């Protein structure tokens, strides 16, 4: 099983959200449907970045870093380029499959 750390960007304001999941398409749908209290006011979101990990511990460690002060600065300064799977998820119909 793969584990993913993802960064979402609000299309309404300059707001980012960092999350962890084994199913990023499902999580993006949940965020955009307002099922997460912390992201609901800033919908809709698009995927800015995805990183895949072979183990849960590695993914959780990366998520923790990206949520830290240093990680937030890294997100702001990074020259992000959507990986192909993020581009596909951002333009696919709501019932997109797994990555």
Short mmCIF file of C-alpha atoms in Angstrom, two decimals:
data_model
loop_
_atom_site.label_atom_id
_atom_site.label_comp_id
_atom_site.label_asym_id
_atom_site.label_seq_id
_atom_site.Cartn_x
_atom_site.Cartn_y
_atom_site.Cartn_z
CA UNK A 1 0.00 0.00 0.00
CA UNK A 2 1.20 3.51 -0.79
CA UNK A 3 0.81 6.44 1.57
CA UNK A 4 0.51 9.99 0.27
CA UNK A 5 1.19 13.43 1.65
CA UNK A 6 -0.62 16.11 -0.29
CA UNK A 7 -0.77 19.89 -0.34
CA UNK A 8 -4.06 21.50 -1.33
CA UNK A 9 -4.44 25.12 -2.39
CA UNK A 10 -7.68 27.04 -2.08
CA UNK A 11 -8.79 28.53 -5.39
CA UNK A 12 -10.51 31.36 -3.47
CA UNK A 13 -7.74 32.71 -1.23
CA UNK A 14 -4.05 32.09 -0.53
CA UNK A 15 -4.66 29.16 1.83
CA UNK A 16 -2.89 25.78 1.86
CA UNK A 17 -3.75 22.53 3.58
CA UNK A 18 -1.38 19.62 4.18
CA UNK A 19 -2.82 16.15 4.59
CA UNK A 20 -2.05 12.45 4.62
CA UNK A 21 -4.07 9.69 2.95
CA UNK A 22 -3.98 6.38 1.14
CA UNK A 23 -6.61 7.69 -1.28
CA UNK A 24 -5.98 11.27 -2.42
CA UNK A 25 -8.88 11.49 -4.92
CA UNK A 26 -11.35 10.58 -2.16
CA UNK A 27 -9.81 13.08 0.25
CA UNK A 28 -9.93 15.87 -2.36
CA UNK A 29 -13.64 15.14 -2.91
CA UNK A 30 -14.24 15.20 0.87
CA UNK A 31 -12.43 18.52 1.28
CA UNK A 32 -14.35 20.07 -1.62
CA UNK A 33 -17.66 18.69 -0.30
CA UNK A 34 -17.08 20.50 3.01
CA UNK A 35 -16.60 17.37 5.12
CA UNK A 36 -13.50 18.77 6.86
CA UNK A 37 -14.19 21.60 9.29
CA UNK A 38 -10.78 23.24 8.87
CA UNK A 39 -10.98 23.41 5.06
CA UNK A 40 -14.72 23.96 4.56
CA UNK A 41 -14.68 27.81 4.59
CA UNK A 42 -11.99 28.05 1.91
CA UNK A 43 -13.38 25.67 -0.75
CA UNK A 44 -12.85 24.70 -3.50
CA UNK A 45 -9.35 23.23 -3.41
CA UNK A 46 -6.99 21.89 -6.00
CA UNK A 47 -3.99 19.64 -5.49
CA UNK A 48 -0.76 21.56 -5.46
CA UNK A 49 1.61 18.68 -4.71
CA UNK A 50 1.61 14.96 -3.90
CA UNK A 51 4.41 12.82 -2.46
CA UNK A 52 4.19 9.01 -2.30
CA UNK A 53 5.73 6.89 0.45
CA UNK A 54 6.10 3.15 0.89
CA UNK A 55 5.51 3.32 4.63
CA UNK A 56 3.12 5.18 6.91
CA UNK A 57 5.85 6.45 9.22
CA UNK A 58 7.69 8.23 6.38
CA UNK A 59 4.49 9.87 5.18
CA UNK A 60 3.47 11.01 8.66
CA UNK A 61 6.94 12.42 9.28
CA UNK A 62 6.78 14.44 6.05
CA UNK A 63 3.26 15.65 6.86
CA UNK A 64 4.45 16.77 10.29
CA UNK A 65 7.36 18.69 8.73
CA UNK A 66 5.14 20.40 6.14
CA UNK A 67 2.75 21.49 8.91
CA UNK A 68 5.61 22.99 10.95
CA UNK A 69 6.78 26.59 10.63
CA UNK A 70 9.71 25.52 8.47
CA UNK A 71 7.43 23.39 6.33
CA UNK A 72 4.93 26.21 5.81
CA UNK A 73 7.79 28.45 4.68
CA UNK A 74 9.00 25.70 2.35
CA UNK A 75 5.52 25.48 0.79
CA UNK A 76 5.36 29.27 0.32
CA UNK A 77 8.80 29.52 -1.27
CA UNK A 78 8.81 26.33 -3.34
CA UNK A 79 8.35 26.59 -7.05
CA UNK A 80 5.64 23.96 -7.24
CA UNK A 81 4.85 22.05 -10.36
CA UNK A 82 1.90 19.69 -10.29
CA UNK A 83 2.88 16.10 -10.96
CA UNK A 84 0.83 14.54 -13.80
CA UNK A 85 -1.43 12.68 -11.36
CA UNK A 86 -2.30 15.96 -9.59
CA UNK A 87 -3.18 17.59 -12.91
CA UNK A 88 -5.41 14.61 -13.70
CA UNK A 89 -7.12 14.76 -10.29
CA UNK A 90 -7.72 18.51 -10.55
CA UNK A 91 -9.54 18.12 -13.88
CA UNK A 92 -11.19 14.71 -13.49
CA UNK A 93 -14.85 14.07 -12.71
CA UNK A 94 -15.80 13.65 -9.02
CA UNK A 95 -15.60 9.86 -9.08
CA UNK A 96 -11.94 9.63 -10.13
CA UNK A 97 -10.12 6.40 -9.29
CA UNK A 98 -7.09 5.82 -7.17
CA UNK A 99 -3.68 7.07 -8.13
#
